[in-house]
């Protein structure tokens, strides 16, 4: 019966091991093979119906020392969420709590990919101290490719603590060949499962109570080829016959024709009321006495089921209490076929009676199936309305979609609320090309009714689509329109609209408005139970903090998102990981950044949030470029462009194309950059917007490379003024870096040094690094010159700002950069330090070691510890280094060593 808790939609009979049947033929040879198969990850029983697969596995489960979980599958389990819910429930029966983490992932508000769920399950199973077995019976009913893919993932990562047993009429689309080659598969097929002559004799004479001769038994065993169902049908047909030998002699034909013939023989021998009972109840996947009474209109259902079981009439009990039963599948198929021929007019009424019984007993999912089978669409719609919200919360979109698409279009489209729900489900399941029609129908219906609250829901839907495409110009009016229509007490949807406004103003660079809306919308959403939207708002706040130049705050913000989701790996975690990767890249912690990008891409793929692929690819491309993998970086940007174009996400498309142009620029391919500029439709004389600032920065770099420094400086001045006015400090830093390089390239060293110093002072508190390093040799030489001038200034005027920070930045540049990169002719040679001259005496190997540790920022004591010498020895080496370099301090030594290419 149905459970009355959080899993009230689960039928416990599907999780029950079918009880042992009286008179069962012992099959020790097969039980031994099954036990031996526990050494392998997968055991497969593959044979047509009627070869005793379920009976054999039931016997194994009841006799084995290993705990066995069971799921009896049916066609409704093609919904991945429902399938895995039953699997987790079966395992949880064996080890309470083992599937709790996986189930919490499965039942999030937003879709979480099954691989994520399975990872949680696999990790939990790996902690078990004993082995358990999961039986999936009737796996042939599963046709959904996502389930087969997830099963393959589970088999590939199956821990030794779990063994899978699959019973199926056909080979499942799993990697059987690979498992077979690796010796990881046990197989029992027709040749294993068919009755031997001895087993056939036991069944016919002892179980079925016949007195057949050895010759008759041998004939039947040969004619049926050990097919257990065929032998059972033959035995039923022979009961009460006088001419048994004549029947055996005439018995022939293929299994299909034998089944048709023998069912006819069996049915003809039953009383009329039993025939009627069998036909009318054949429509039921599972049946009990009360349900049969409701369908047949009689009052003896339980007694009739007991009689059928005692007569071995293809009735299989599903629990120990003999409350739930099912017919043998082939027997049920034949009965249904006969019913459709003999009494087609009564079939809808039988389904309606079943639907009413299911509803009275709280089995709404079964009630919907029966109502749809009856073509009772008004009732089906009413029932769907009772459980649709709960199913969406559990992520059972596939089942809902199947139900809705079973409805005739005129029925579906006559209900605008259902159309809107249908549009959301299409969006959730990746059918973005199909949602517009039901959405338009809903919108037109509510416009005709002047139904403002529901029109607000339509605008809310369209607003979300515009936001997902990064279209701020469309998102803002749609959000405002939705807010003007939505009721004041609809905090759930209103909070989402306000967050969308904040996201759009952030995209436009209007940070004050963005922060106001993001904080307000996040607070409203959280209070209304909208955790997804609340976390989305926090992620956007992290993005805003990067624009503001508050990198440390941004890291805390993104980690806050991850901390609030806990084990529920929602898609917001993908976005938070991308944000973390951006900051870690800036801090030059490239390996950590790459790990976060990888996590983000896995989560994006698993939660089907393709919108995060483009930003993930962009950050990954930047990491690859930082590691000198230019070709791979370019290929990765191509992927970002392809995804952004497919999704219609213009901001990411522009950014990816701009970064691709920057790669061309670094390689000196100016014609390709000019081609990009023309296609982008931008010019240095434009009044740049924040939305396209990344593009205008590349344009400024192009102008510098073309020796159009005044043009670049004017463009950068406009960008700088706009960023400063809006409080976009993080964006300002990029502009300042390019301004410093533009001034230096134009020969204005004074302005270059002043701009660089301002940049250093603003960048140091937040630890910016790649901002400088990614500008390459020109910035490296500018920093060397800055340190040289600052050191001389320090000698005259005392302490100078940012010297330590500048040294750390120089240490982050590749060592070979200065030595092997041609000098930019636009940059004049650095001013020489006082006393500079070629080294008269080279440094010793030990002095070189000390110098490198010195440049790394180690103290004298730390250097001594590293080299296993005394502090006095270190001081002696440093004195010698100073003398050979012609300097008097650590700072001067590092600068001079870099000038001489010693570091």
PDB file of C-alpha atoms in Angstrom, residues 442-539:
ATOM      1  CA  UNK A 442      -1.904  31.325 -21.963  1.00  0.00           C
ATOM      2  CA  UNK A 443      -1.068  34.990 -22.496  1.00  0.00           C
ATOM      3  CA  UNK A 444      -3.842  35.500 -25.069  1.00  0.00           C
ATOM      4  CA  UNK A 445      -6.417  33.808 -22.850  1.00  0.00           C
ATOM      5  CA  UNK A 446      -5.548  35.929 -19.827  1.00  0.00           C
ATOM      6  CA  UNK A 447      -5.434  39.104 -21.878  1.00  0.00           C
ATOM      7  CA  UNK A 448      -8.958  38.388 -23.048  1.00  0.00           C
ATOM      8  CA  UNK A 449     -10.011  37.886 -19.421  1.00  0.00           C
ATOM      9  CA  UNK A 450      -7.967  40.857 -18.180  1.00  0.00           C
ATOM     10  CA  UNK A 451      -6.504  38.458 -15.611  1.00  0.00           C
ATOM     11  CA  UNK A 452      -3.689  40.649 -14.317  1.00  0.00           C
ATOM     12  CA  UNK A 453      -2.190  38.246 -11.724  1.00  0.00           C
ATOM     13  CA  UNK A 454      -1.764  35.472 -14.295  1.00  0.00           C
ATOM     14  CA  UNK A 455      -0.467  37.873 -16.933  1.00  0.00           C
ATOM     15  CA  UNK A 456       2.112  38.800 -14.321  1.00  0.00           C
ATOM     16  CA  UNK A 457       3.169  35.136 -14.307  1.00  0.00           C
ATOM     17  CA  UNK A 458       3.592  35.211 -18.094  1.00  0.00           C
ATOM     18  CA  UNK A 459       5.742  38.353 -17.941  1.00  0.00           C
ATOM     19  CA  UNK A 460       7.706  36.721 -15.113  1.00  0.00           C
ATOM     20  CA  UNK A 461       8.413  33.758 -17.408  1.00  0.00           C
ATOM     21  CA  UNK A 462       9.526  35.994 -20.276  1.00  0.00           C
ATOM     22  CA  UNK A 463      11.614  38.091 -17.891  1.00  0.00           C
ATOM     23  CA  UNK A 464      13.509  34.996 -16.786  1.00  0.00           C
ATOM     24  CA  UNK A 465      14.216  34.005 -20.367  1.00  0.00           C
ATOM     25  CA  UNK A 466      15.565  37.505 -21.124  1.00  0.00           C
ATOM     26  CA  UNK A 467      17.708  37.407 -17.971  1.00  0.00           C
ATOM     27  CA  UNK A 468      19.114  33.999 -18.871  1.00  0.00           C
ATOM     28  CA  UNK A 469      20.150  35.473 -22.244  1.00  0.00           C
ATOM     29  CA  UNK A 470      21.822  38.466 -20.577  1.00  0.00           C
ATOM     30  CA  UNK A 471      19.456  40.910 -22.260  1.00  0.00           C
ATOM     31  CA  UNK A 472      19.208  43.721 -19.695  1.00  0.00           C
ATOM     32  CA  UNK A 473      17.320  46.014 -22.062  1.00  0.00           C
ATOM     33  CA  UNK A 474      14.463  43.486 -22.277  1.00  0.00           C
ATOM     34  CA  UNK A 475      14.674  42.146 -18.734  1.00  0.00           C
ATOM     35  CA  UNK A 476      14.087  45.480 -16.974  1.00  0.00           C
ATOM     36  CA  UNK A 477      10.775  46.418 -18.655  1.00  0.00           C
ATOM     37  CA  UNK A 478       9.505  42.824 -18.430  1.00  0.00           C
ATOM     38  CA  UNK A 479      10.347  42.703 -14.719  1.00  0.00           C
ATOM     39  CA  UNK A 480       8.641  46.038 -14.145  1.00  0.00           C
ATOM     40  CA  UNK A 481       5.629  44.880 -16.124  1.00  0.00           C
ATOM     41  CA  UNK A 482       5.451  41.648 -14.130  1.00  0.00           C
ATOM     42  CA  UNK A 483       5.663  43.566 -10.840  1.00  0.00           C
ATOM     43  CA  UNK A 484       2.830  45.856 -11.904  1.00  0.00           C
ATOM     44  CA  UNK A 485       0.593  42.822 -12.540  1.00  0.00           C
ATOM     45  CA  UNK A 486       1.597  40.414  -9.757  1.00  0.00           C
ATOM     46  CA  UNK A 487      -0.379  40.637  -6.499  1.00  0.00           C
ATOM     47  CA  UNK A 488       1.333  42.405  -3.626  1.00  0.00           C
ATOM     48  CA  UNK A 489       1.317  39.217  -1.536  1.00  0.00           C
ATOM     49  CA  UNK A 490       2.980  37.072  -4.248  1.00  0.00           C
ATOM     50  CA  UNK A 491       6.411  37.458  -2.624  1.00  0.00           C
ATOM     51  CA  UNK A 492       7.826  34.351  -4.293  1.00  0.00           C
ATOM     52  CA  UNK A 493       7.488  35.701  -7.835  1.00  0.00           C
ATOM     53  CA  UNK A 494       7.926  39.364  -6.910  1.00  0.00           C
ATOM     54  CA  UNK A 495      11.242  38.571  -5.228  1.00  0.00           C
ATOM     55  CA  UNK A 496      12.395  36.869  -8.430  1.00  0.00           C
ATOM     56  CA  UNK A 497      11.461  39.948 -10.482  1.00  0.00           C
ATOM     57  CA  UNK A 498      13.344  42.292  -8.147  1.00  0.00           C
ATOM     58  CA  UNK A 499      16.465  40.105  -8.293  1.00  0.00           C
ATOM     59  CA  UNK A 500      16.226  40.128 -12.094  1.00  0.00           C
ATOM     60  CA  UNK A 501      16.162  43.937 -11.979  1.00  0.00           C
ATOM     61  CA  UNK A 502      19.322  43.904  -9.849  1.00  0.00           C
ATOM     62  CA  UNK A 503      21.050  41.520 -12.257  1.00  0.00           C
ATOM     63  CA  UNK A 504      20.175  43.748 -15.196  1.00  0.00           C
ATOM     64  CA  UNK A 505      21.409  46.944 -13.558  1.00  0.00           C
ATOM     65  CA  UNK A 506      24.634  45.113 -12.693  1.00  0.00           C
ATOM     66  CA  UNK A 507      25.035  44.201 -16.353  1.00  0.00           C
ATOM     67  CA  UNK A 508      24.564  47.859 -17.217  1.00  0.00           C
ATOM     68  CA  UNK A 509      27.174  48.861 -14.618  1.00  0.00           C
ATOM     69  CA  UNK A 510      24.705  50.781 -12.419  1.00  0.00           C
ATOM     70  CA  UNK A 511      25.980  49.377  -9.154  1.00  0.00           C
ATOM     71  CA  UNK A 512      23.966  51.411  -6.666  1.00  0.00           C
ATOM     72  CA  UNK A 513      20.666  50.301  -8.225  1.00  0.00           C
ATOM     73  CA  UNK A 514      21.977  46.773  -8.657  1.00  0.00           C
ATOM     74  CA  UNK A 515      22.889  46.384  -4.994  1.00  0.00           C
ATOM     75  CA  UNK A 516      19.594  47.834  -3.812  1.00  0.00           C
ATOM     76  CA  UNK A 517      17.488  45.459  -5.916  1.00  0.00           C
ATOM     77  CA  UNK A 518      19.661  42.401  -5.285  1.00  0.00           C
ATOM     78  CA  UNK A 519      19.547  42.779  -1.512  1.00  0.00           C
ATOM     79  CA  UNK A 520      15.833  43.576  -1.484  1.00  0.00           C
ATOM     80  CA  UNK A 521      14.900  40.781  -3.870  1.00  0.00           C
ATOM     81  CA  UNK A 522      17.102  38.250  -2.095  1.00  0.00           C
ATOM     82  CA  UNK A 523      15.560  39.112   1.273  1.00  0.00           C
ATOM     83  CA  UNK A 524      11.992  38.866  -0.046  1.00  0.00           C
ATOM     84  CA  UNK A 525      12.722  35.562  -1.788  1.00  0.00           C
ATOM     85  CA  UNK A 526      14.299  33.990   1.265  1.00  0.00           C
ATOM     86  CA  UNK A 527      11.345  34.999   3.448  1.00  0.00           C
ATOM     87  CA  UNK A 528       8.975  33.490   0.859  1.00  0.00           C
ATOM     88  CA  UNK A 529      10.898  30.186   0.800  1.00  0.00           C
ATOM     89  CA  UNK A 530      12.612  30.880  -2.519  1.00  0.00           C
ATOM     90  CA  UNK A 531      16.116  29.683  -1.620  1.00  0.00           C
ATOM     91  CA  UNK A 532      17.073  29.311  -5.280  1.00  0.00           C
ATOM     92  CA  UNK A 533      16.378  32.976  -6.040  1.00  0.00           C
ATOM     93  CA  UNK A 534      17.956  34.115  -2.767  1.00  0.00           C
ATOM     94  CA  UNK A 535      21.197  32.313  -3.622  1.00  0.00           C
ATOM     95  CA  UNK A 536      21.060  33.698  -7.142  1.00  0.00           C
ATOM     96  CA  UNK A 537      20.962  37.195  -5.656  1.00  0.00           C
ATOM     97  CA  UNK A 538      24.013  36.443  -3.505  1.00  0.00           C
ATOM     98  CA  UNK A 539      25.964  35.244  -6.533  1.00  0.00           C
TER      99      UNK A 539
END
